[in-house]
Coordinates of C-alpha atoms and ligand atoms in Angstrom, one line a residue:
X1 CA 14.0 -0.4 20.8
X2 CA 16.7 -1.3 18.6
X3 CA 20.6 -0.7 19.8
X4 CA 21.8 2.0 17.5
X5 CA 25.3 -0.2 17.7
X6 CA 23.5 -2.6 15.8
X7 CA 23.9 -0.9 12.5
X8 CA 25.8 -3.5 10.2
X9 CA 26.5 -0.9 7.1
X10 CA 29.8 1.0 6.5
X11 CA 29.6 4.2 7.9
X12 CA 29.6 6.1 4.8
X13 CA 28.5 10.0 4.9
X14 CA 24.4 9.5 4.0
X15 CA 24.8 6.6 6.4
X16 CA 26.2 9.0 9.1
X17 CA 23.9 11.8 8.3
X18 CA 20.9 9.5 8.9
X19 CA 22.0 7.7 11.7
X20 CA 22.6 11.0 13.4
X21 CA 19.1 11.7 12.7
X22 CA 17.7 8.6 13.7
X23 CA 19.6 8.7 17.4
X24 CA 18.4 12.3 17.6
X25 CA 14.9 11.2 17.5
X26 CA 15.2 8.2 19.3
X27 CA 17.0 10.2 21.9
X28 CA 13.8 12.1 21.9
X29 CA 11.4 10.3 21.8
X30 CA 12.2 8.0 24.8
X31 CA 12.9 11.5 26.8
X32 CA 9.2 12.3 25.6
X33 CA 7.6 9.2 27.8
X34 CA 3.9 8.6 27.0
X35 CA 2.8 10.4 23.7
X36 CA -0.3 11.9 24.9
X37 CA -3.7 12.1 22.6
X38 CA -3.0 16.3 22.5
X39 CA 0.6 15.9 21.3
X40 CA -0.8 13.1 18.4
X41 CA -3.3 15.3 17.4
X42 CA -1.1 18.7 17.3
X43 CA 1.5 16.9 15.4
X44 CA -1.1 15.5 12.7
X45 CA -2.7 18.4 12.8
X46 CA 0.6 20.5 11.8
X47 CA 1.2 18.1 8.7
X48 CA -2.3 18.2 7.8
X49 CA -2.2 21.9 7.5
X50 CA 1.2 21.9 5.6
X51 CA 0.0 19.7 3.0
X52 CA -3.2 22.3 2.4
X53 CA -0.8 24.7 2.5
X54 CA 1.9 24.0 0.0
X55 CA -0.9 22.2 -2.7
X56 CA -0.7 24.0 -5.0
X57 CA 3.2 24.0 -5.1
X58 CA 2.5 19.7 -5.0
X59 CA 0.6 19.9 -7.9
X60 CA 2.8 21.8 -10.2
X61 CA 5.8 19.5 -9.2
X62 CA 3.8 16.8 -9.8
X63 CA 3.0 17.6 -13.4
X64 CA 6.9 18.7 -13.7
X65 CA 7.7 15.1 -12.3
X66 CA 5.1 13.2 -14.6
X67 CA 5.3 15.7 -17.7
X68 CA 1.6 15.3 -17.9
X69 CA -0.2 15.0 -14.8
X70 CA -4.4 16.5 -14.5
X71 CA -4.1 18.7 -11.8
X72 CA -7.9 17.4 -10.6
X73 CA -6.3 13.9 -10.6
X74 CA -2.9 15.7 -8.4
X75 CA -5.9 17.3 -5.6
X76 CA -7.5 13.4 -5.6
X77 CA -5.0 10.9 -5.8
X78 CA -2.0 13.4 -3.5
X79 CA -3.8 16.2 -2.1
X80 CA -7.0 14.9 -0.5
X81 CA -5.4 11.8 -0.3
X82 CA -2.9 13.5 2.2
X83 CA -5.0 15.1 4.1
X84 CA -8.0 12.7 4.7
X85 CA -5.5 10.4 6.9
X86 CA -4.3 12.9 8.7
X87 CA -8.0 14.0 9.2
X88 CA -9.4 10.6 10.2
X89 CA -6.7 10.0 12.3
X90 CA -7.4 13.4 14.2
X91 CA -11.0 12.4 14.9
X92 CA -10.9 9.2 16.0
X93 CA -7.0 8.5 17.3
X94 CA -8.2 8.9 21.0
X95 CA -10.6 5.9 20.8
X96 CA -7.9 3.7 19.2
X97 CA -5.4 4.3 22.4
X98 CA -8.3 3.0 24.5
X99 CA -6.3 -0.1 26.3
X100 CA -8.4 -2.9 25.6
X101 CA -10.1 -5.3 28.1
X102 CA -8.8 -8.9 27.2
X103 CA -10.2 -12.7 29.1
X104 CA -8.3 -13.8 31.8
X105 CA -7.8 -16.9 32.3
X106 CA -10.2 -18.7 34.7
X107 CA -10.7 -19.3 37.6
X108 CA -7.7 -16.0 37.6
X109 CA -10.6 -13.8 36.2
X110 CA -12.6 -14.8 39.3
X111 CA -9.6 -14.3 42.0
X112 CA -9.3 -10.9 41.1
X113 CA -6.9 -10.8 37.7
X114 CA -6.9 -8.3 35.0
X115 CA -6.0 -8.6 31.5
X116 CA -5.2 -6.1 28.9
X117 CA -3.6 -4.6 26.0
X118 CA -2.3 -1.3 25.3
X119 CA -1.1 0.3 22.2
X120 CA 2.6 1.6 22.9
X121 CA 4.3 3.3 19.6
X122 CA 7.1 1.6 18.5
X123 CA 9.8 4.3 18.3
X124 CA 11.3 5.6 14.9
X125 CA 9.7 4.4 12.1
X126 CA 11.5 4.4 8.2
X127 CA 8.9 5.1 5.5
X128 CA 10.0 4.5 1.8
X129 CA 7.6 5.5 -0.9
X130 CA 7.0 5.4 -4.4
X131 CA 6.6 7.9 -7.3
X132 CA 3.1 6.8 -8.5
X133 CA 1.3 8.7 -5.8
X134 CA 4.5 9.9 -4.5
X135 CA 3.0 12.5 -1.7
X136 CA -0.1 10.2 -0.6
X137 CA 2.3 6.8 -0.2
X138 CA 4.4 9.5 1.7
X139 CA 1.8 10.9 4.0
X140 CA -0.7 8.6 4.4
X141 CA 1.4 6.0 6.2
X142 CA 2.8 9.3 8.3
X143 CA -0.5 9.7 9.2
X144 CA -1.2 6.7 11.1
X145 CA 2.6 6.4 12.2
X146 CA 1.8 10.2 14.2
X147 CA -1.0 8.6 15.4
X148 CA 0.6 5.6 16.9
X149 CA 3.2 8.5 18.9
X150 CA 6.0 7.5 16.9
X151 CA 8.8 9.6 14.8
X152 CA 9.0 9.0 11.0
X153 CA 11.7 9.1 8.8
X154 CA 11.5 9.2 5.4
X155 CA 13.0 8.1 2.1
X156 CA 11.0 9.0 -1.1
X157 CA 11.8 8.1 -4.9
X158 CA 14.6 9.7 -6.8
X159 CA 12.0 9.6 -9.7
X160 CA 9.7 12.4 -8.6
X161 CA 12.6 14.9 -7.7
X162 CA 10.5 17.8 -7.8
X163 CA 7.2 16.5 -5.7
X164 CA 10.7 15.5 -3.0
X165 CA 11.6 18.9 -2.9
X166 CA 8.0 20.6 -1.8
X167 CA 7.8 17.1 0.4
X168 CA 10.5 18.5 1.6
X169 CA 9.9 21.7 2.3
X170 CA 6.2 21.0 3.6
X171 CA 7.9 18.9 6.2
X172 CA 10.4 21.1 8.0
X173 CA 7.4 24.1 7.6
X174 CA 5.0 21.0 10.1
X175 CA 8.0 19.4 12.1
X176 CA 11.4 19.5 13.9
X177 CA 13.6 17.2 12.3
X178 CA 13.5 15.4 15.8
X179 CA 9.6 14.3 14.6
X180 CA 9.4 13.7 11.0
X181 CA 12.7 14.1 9.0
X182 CA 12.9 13.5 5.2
X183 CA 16.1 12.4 2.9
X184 CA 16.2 12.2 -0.7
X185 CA 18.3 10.3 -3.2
X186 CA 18.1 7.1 -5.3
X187 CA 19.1 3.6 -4.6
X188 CA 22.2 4.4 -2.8
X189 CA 20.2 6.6 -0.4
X190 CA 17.6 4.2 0.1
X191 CA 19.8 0.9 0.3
X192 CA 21.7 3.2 3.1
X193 CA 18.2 3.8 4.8
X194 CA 16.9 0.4 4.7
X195 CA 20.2 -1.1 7.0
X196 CA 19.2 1.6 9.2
X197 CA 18.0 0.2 12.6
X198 CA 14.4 1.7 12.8
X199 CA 12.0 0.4 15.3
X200 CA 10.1 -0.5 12.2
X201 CA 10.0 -0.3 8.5
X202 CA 7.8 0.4 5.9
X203 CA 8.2 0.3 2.3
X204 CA 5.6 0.9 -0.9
X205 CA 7.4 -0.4 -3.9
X206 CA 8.0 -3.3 -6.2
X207 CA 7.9 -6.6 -5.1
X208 CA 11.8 -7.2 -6.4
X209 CA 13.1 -3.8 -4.4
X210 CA 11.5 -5.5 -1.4
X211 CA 13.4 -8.9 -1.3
X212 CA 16.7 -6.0 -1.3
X213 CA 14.8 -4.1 1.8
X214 CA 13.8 -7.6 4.2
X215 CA 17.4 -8.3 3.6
X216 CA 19.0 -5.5 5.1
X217 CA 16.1 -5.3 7.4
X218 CA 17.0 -8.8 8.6
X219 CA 20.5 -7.7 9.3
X220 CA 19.1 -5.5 12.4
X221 CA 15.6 -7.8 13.1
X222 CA 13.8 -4.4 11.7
X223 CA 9.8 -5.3 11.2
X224 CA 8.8 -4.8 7.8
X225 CA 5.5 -3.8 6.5
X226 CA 5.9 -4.4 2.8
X227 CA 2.9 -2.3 0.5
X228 CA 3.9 -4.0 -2.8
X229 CA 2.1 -4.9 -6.6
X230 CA 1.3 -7.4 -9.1
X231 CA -1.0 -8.5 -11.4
X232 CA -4.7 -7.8 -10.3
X233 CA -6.8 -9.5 -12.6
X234 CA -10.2 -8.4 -13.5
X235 CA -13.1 -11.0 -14.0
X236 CA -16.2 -10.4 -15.5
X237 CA -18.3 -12.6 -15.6
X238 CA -21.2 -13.6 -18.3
X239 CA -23.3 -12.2 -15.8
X240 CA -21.7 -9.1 -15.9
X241 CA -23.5 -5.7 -17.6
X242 CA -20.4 -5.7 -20.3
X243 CA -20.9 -1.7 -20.8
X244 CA -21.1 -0.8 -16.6
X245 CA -18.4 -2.8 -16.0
X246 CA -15.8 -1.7 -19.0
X247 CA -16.6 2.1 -18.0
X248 CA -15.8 1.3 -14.5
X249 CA -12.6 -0.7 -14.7
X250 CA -11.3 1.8 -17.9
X251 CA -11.8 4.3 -15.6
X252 CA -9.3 2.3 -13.1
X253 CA -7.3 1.4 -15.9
X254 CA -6.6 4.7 -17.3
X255 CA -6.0 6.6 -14.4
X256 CA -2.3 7.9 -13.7
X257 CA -2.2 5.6 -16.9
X258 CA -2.5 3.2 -15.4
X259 CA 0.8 3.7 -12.9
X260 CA -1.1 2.3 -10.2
X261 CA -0.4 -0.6 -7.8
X262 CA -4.0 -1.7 -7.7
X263 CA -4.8 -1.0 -11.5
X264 CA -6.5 -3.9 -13.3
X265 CA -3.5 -5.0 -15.0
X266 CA -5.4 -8.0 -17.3
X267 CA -9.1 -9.3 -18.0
X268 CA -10.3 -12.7 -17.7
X269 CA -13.1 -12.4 -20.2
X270 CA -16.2 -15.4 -21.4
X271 CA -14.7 -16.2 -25.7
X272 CA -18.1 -15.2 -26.8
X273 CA -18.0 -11.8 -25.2
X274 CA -14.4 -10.7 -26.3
X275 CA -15.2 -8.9 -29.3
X276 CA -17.8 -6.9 -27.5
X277 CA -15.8 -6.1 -24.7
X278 CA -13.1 -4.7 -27.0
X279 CA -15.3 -2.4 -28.6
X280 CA -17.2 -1.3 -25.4
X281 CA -13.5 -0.5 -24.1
X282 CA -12.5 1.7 -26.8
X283 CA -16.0 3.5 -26.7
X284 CA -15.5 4.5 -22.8
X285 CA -11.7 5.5 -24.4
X286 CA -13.2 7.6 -26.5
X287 CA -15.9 9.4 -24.2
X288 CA -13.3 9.7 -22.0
X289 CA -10.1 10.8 -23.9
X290 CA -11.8 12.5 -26.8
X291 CA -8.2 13.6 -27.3
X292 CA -4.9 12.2 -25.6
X293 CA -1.5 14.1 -27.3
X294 CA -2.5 17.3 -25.9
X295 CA -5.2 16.6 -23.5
X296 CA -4.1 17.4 -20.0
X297 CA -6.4 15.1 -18.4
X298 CA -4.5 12.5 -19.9
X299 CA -1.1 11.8 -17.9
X300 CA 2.0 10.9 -19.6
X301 CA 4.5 7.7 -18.5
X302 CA 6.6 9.3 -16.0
X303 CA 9.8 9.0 -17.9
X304 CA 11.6 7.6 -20.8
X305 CA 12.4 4.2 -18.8
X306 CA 9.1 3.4 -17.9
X307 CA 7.7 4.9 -21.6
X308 CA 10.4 2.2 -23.2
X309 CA 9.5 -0.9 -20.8
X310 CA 5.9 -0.6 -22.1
X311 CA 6.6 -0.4 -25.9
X312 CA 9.3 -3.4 -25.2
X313 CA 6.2 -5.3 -23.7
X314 CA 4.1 -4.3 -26.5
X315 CA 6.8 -5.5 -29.1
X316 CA 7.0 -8.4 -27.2
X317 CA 3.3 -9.1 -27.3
X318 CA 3.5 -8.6 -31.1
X319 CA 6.1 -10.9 -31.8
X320 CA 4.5 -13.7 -30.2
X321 CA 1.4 -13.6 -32.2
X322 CA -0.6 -11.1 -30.2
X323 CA -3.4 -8.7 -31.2
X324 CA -2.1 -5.3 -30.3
X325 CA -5.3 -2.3 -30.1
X326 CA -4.8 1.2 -29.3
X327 CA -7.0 2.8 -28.9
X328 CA -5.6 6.4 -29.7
X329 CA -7.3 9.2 -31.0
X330 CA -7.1 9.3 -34.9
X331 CA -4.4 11.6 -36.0
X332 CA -2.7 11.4 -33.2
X333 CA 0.9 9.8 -33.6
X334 CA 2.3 8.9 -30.0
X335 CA 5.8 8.8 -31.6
X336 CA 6.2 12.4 -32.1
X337 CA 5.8 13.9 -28.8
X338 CA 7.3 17.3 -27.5
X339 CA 8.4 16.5 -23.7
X340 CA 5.7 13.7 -22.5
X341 CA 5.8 10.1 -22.9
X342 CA 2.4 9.4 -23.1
X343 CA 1.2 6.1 -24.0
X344 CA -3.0 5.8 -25.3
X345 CA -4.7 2.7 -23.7
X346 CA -3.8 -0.3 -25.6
X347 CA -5.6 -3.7 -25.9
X348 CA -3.7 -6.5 -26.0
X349 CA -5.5 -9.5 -27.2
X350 CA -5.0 -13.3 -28.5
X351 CA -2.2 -13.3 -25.6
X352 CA -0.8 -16.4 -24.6
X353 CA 1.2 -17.0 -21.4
X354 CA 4.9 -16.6 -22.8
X355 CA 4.0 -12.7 -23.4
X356 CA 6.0 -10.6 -20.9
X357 CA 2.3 -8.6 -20.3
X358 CA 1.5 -12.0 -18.3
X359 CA 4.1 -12.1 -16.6
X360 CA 5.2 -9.2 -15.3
X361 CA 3.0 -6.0 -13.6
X362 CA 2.3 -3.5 -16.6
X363 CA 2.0 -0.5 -14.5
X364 CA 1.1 1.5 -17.3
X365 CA -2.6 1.4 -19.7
X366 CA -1.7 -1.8 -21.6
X367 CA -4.3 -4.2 -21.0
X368 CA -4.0 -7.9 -21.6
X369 CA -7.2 -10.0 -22.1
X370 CA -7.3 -13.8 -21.8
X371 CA -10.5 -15.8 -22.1
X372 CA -12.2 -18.6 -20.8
X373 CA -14.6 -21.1 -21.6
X374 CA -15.9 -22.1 -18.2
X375 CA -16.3 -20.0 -15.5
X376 CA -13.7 -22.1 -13.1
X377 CA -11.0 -21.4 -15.5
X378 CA -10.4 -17.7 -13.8
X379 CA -9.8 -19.1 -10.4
X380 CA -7.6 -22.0 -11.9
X381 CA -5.9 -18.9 -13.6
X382 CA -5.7 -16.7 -10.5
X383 CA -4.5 -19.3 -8.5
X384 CA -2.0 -20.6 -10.7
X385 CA -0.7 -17.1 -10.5
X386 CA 1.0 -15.3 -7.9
X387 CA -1.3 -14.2 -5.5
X388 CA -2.6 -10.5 -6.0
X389 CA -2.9 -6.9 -4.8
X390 CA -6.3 -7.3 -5.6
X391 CA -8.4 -8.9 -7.4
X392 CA -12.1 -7.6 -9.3
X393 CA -14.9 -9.6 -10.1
X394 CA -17.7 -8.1 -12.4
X395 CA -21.5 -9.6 -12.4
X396 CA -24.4 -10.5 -10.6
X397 CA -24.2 -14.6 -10.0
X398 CA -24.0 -14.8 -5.9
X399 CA -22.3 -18.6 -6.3
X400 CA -19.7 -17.6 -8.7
X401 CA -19.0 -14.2 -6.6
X402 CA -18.6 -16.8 -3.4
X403 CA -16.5 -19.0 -5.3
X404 CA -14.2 -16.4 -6.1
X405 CA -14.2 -14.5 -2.5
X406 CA -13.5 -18.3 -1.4
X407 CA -10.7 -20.0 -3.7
X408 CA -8.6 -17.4 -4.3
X409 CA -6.8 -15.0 -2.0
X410 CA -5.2 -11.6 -2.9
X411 CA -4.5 -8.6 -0.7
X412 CA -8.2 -6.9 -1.2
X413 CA -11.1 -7.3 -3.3
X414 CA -13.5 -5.3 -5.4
X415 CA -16.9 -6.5 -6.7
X416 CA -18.1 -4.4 -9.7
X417 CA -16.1 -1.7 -9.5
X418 CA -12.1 -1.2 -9.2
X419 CA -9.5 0.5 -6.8
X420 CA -12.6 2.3 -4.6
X421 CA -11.9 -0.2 -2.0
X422 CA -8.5 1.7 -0.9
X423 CA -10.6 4.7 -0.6
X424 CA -12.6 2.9 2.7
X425 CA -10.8 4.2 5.6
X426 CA -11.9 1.7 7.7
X427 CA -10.4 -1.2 5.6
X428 CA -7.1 -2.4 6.2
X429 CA -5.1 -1.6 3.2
X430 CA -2.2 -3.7 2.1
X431 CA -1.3 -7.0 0.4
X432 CA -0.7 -10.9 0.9
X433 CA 2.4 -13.3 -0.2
X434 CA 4.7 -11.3 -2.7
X435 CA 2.1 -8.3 -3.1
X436 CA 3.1 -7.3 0.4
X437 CA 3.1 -8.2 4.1
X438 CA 1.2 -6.4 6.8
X439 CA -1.2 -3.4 6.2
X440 CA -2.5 0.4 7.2
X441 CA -4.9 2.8 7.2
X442 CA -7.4 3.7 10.2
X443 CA -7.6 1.6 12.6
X444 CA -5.6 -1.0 11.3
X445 CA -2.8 1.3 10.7
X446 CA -2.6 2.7 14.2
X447 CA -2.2 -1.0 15.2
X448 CA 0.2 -1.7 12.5
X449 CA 2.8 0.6 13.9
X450 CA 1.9 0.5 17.4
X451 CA 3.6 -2.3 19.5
X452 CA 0.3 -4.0 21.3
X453 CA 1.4 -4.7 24.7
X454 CA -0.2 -7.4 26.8
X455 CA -0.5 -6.5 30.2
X456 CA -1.7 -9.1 33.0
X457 CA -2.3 -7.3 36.8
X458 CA -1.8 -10.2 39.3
X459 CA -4.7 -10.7 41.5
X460 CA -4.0 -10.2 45.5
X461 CA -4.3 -13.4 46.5
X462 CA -1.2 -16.6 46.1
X463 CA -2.2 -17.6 43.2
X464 CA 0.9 -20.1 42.8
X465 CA 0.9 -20.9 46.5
X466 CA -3.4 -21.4 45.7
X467 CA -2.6 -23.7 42.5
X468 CA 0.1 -25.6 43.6
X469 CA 2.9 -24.4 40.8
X470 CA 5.4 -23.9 43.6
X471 CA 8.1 -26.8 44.8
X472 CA 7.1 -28.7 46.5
X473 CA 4.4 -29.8 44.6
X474 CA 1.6 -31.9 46.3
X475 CA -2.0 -32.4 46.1
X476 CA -2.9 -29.2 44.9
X477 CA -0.4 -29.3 41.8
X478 CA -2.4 -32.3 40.9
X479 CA -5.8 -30.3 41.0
X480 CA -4.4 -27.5 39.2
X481 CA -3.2 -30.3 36.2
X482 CA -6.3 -32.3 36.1
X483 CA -8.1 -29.4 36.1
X484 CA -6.4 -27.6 32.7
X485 CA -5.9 -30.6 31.1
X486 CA -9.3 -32.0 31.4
X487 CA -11.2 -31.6 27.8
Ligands
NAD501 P1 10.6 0.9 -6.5 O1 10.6 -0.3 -5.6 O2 11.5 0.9 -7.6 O3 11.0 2.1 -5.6 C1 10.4 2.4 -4.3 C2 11.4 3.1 -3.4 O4 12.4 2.3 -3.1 C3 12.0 4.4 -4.0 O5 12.0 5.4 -3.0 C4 13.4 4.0 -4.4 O6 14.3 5.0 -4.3 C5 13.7 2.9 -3.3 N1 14.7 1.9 -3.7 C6 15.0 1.5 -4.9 N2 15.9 0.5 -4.8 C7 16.2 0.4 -3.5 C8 17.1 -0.4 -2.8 N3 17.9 -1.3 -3.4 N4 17.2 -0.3 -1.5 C9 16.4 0.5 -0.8 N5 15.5 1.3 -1.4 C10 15.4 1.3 -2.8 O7 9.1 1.1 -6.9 P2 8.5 2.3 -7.8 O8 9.0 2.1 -9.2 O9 8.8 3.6 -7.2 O10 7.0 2.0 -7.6 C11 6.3 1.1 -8.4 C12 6.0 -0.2 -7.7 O11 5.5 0.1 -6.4 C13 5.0 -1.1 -8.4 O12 5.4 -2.4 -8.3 C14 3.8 -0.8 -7.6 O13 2.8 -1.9 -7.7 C15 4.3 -0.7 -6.2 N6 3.3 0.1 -5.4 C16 2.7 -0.5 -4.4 C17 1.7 0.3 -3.7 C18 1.0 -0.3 -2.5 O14 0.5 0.4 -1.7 N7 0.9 -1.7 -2.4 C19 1.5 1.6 -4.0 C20 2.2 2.2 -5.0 C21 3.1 1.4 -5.8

């Protein structure tokens, strides 16, 4: 556990508020002792029901926050989203706290010694989530940090103020504030909360927020899981069923338009195919988004910030010679909008690598395409690149798929399809150099914010006295060294 003394901030009001918090749980939870399975399970279990129970209230806020939000995509991407953690969790949380048998060293194993780990939770754990899927990135990690028998804390976005407030209120309806507490406010709240001295920290965000939160998390040696983005290319290959494959990765692409840490953000496409791809893509548009303005299946930016950032990147493109496609609706002009700042999937071709749509994440339905002569080129490209959140290959060559599964490395991988491979429970979720650091869900979440403790039980006999380790060494000591240094 960290030494609440440690704090190295000022000790400004949210800064007092939070550390009274923080000493109240800890307080608690080391008066608590061992978390049993029942105590895991009931406190899940209480935030799994308050999520069913406030849904509905979620879903409203969240078209509030977003303008334009489908409320099918709200019950997906937030609602089940929230609760299938919880629910996994609940089943299987009494198999992951199973100490594990480990190899003991021979000949220790033989004498009568006993290795083993077990999974201790770490204490009070600092979540800081997003607005893009503001409730799942809130609960989902909750769900495995309850499971591990720790307390949460938790810091969500200033940018979805009205999804914070049901958060909110969902919370103190499933917990004391001694379990799960929840404080809202922008930067100034969450620079206060990421100097705090957790037990361990994790944040879902941009990569640049998260050189700010290692920082302060440095000051007080806080461990950092770090869920972050980037630019996950998709690769389809001549091999590739063009028509499959654009009506899968639009579908990616255009969901949450495209405000999505794992949405293809830019194609890697064979010359010849280009042209075909482009009209495939506005087809699945179309069949999808028959309408856009007024469709409420369609969800808007989720404000004018993030609405202007992707017509800067569009001017941008533009200026520097690029193609620039929407594919909106005919009729419909996205300039004259009453109270949404929607934005209709646009293509952005002839790119070249100066355009800020290659550099920076687009979080939002542009979509870049750059093409390639020979295959090799992608994973020149990739690698060349900072290394992904994850990265999709399209077609049906098993070399080229190995090639790319071998020479380049982002955070997860999809073949033919995109984003389904966050939905496998039993994956570890999370990225790799400056798309994140560590990762959760199931399993691997539970381990993530449990501290595994290795545990060695001494055998009866004098093992030291047996090997010859203690002064004065003679004739055994000898033995003992020949013996583990032989090879
Ligand atoms: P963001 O980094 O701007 O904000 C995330 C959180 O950090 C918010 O709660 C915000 O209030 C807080 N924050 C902002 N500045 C801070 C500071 N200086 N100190 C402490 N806290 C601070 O990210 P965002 O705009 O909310 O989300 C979009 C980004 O998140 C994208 O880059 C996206 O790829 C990424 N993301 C990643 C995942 C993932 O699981 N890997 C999921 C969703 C989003």
């Amino acid at each position: 556990m960290n030494a609440p003394e440690t704090i190295t901030t000022g000790h400004d009001p949210i800064t007092e508020a939070m550390m009274k918090v923080l000493e109240a749980q800890r307080a608690d939870y080391l008066a608590e002792g061992h978390v049993s399975v029942e105590v895991r399970i009931d406190r899940m279990r209480r935030g799994m029901n308050s999520v069913a129970k406030y849904q509905d209230k979620l879903v409203d806020a969240l078209s509030t926050d977003f303008t334009c939000r489908p409320r099918q995509l709200s019950m997906l991407t937030d609602v089940s989203a929230s609760i299938s953690p919880f629910k996994s969790a609940i089943k299987q949380v009494k198999t992951w706290m199973k100490p594990e048998k480990r190899k003991t060293m021979f000949p220790l194993g033989l004498l009568g010694g006993r290795s083993r780990i077990e999974y201790q939770p770490l204490g009070v754990v600092g979540i800081i989530s997003p607005w893009n899927f503001p409730a799942n990135l809130t609960f989902g990690p909750l769900a495995d940090v309850l499971a591990a028998g720790n307390r949460a804390m938790i810091k969500p976005s200033e940018f979805t103020p009205s999804v914070s407030d049901v958060m909110a209120e969902i919370v103190a309806d499933a917990w004391d504030e001694k379990e799960v507490a929840i404080f809202t406010g922008g930067p100034e709240a969450g620079a206060a909360f990421s100097a705090l001295p957790f037990d361990h920290m994790l944040f879902t965000g941009a990569t640049s927020v998260a050189r700010h939160i290692m920082a302060a998390a440095a000051k007080n040696l806080v461990p950092v899981t770090l869920e972050l983005g980037g630019k996950s290319p998709v690769i389809i290959s001549r091999s590739a069923d063009v028509k499959t494959a654009v009506s899968r990765f639009m579908m990616g692409k255009t969901m949450n338009a495209g405000q999505i840490c794992l949405a293809p953000d830019y194609l890697l496409v064979p010359e010849e195919k280009a042209d075909e791809i482009i009209a495939e893509i506005k087809t699945a548009v179309a069949a999808m988004y028959p309408t856009m303005l007024e469709n409420p299946e369609y969800t808007s930016m989720v404000n004018e910030r993030h609405f202007q950032r992707l017509q800067d990147n569009l001017t941008d493109a533009a200026e520097k010679g690029g193609d620039v496609i929407s594919t909106a609706p005919a009729g419909e002009d996205f300039s004259q909008q009453q109270g949404t700042y929607k934005i209709a999937p646009t293509i952005i071709n002839n790119t070249t690598d100066d355009m800020r749509v290659l550099q920076e994440e687009i979080f939002g339905p542009l979509l870049p395409i750059k093409t390639y002569k020979d295959f090799d080129e992608t994973i020149q490209y990739v690698n060349a690149n900072p290394r992904p959140l994850a990265l999709y290959y399209f077609g049906s060559d098993a070399q080229e798929e190995r090639n790319v599964l071998d020479r380049t490395t982002s955070g997860g991988v999809c073949l033919n399809d995109v984003i389904m491979h966050i939905m496998q429970e039993d994956l570890p979720f999370g990225g790799v150099g400056p798309a994140g650091t560590g990762s959760y869900h199931g399993y691997d979440g539970f381990k993530n914010f449990s501290h595994a403790k290795s545990i060695y039980k001494q055998a009866k006999i004098d093992v030291a006295g047996l090997g010859g380790m203690r002064p004065p060494y003679g004739p055994n000591t000898e033995k003992t060294i020949k013996m583990q240094t032989k090879i």
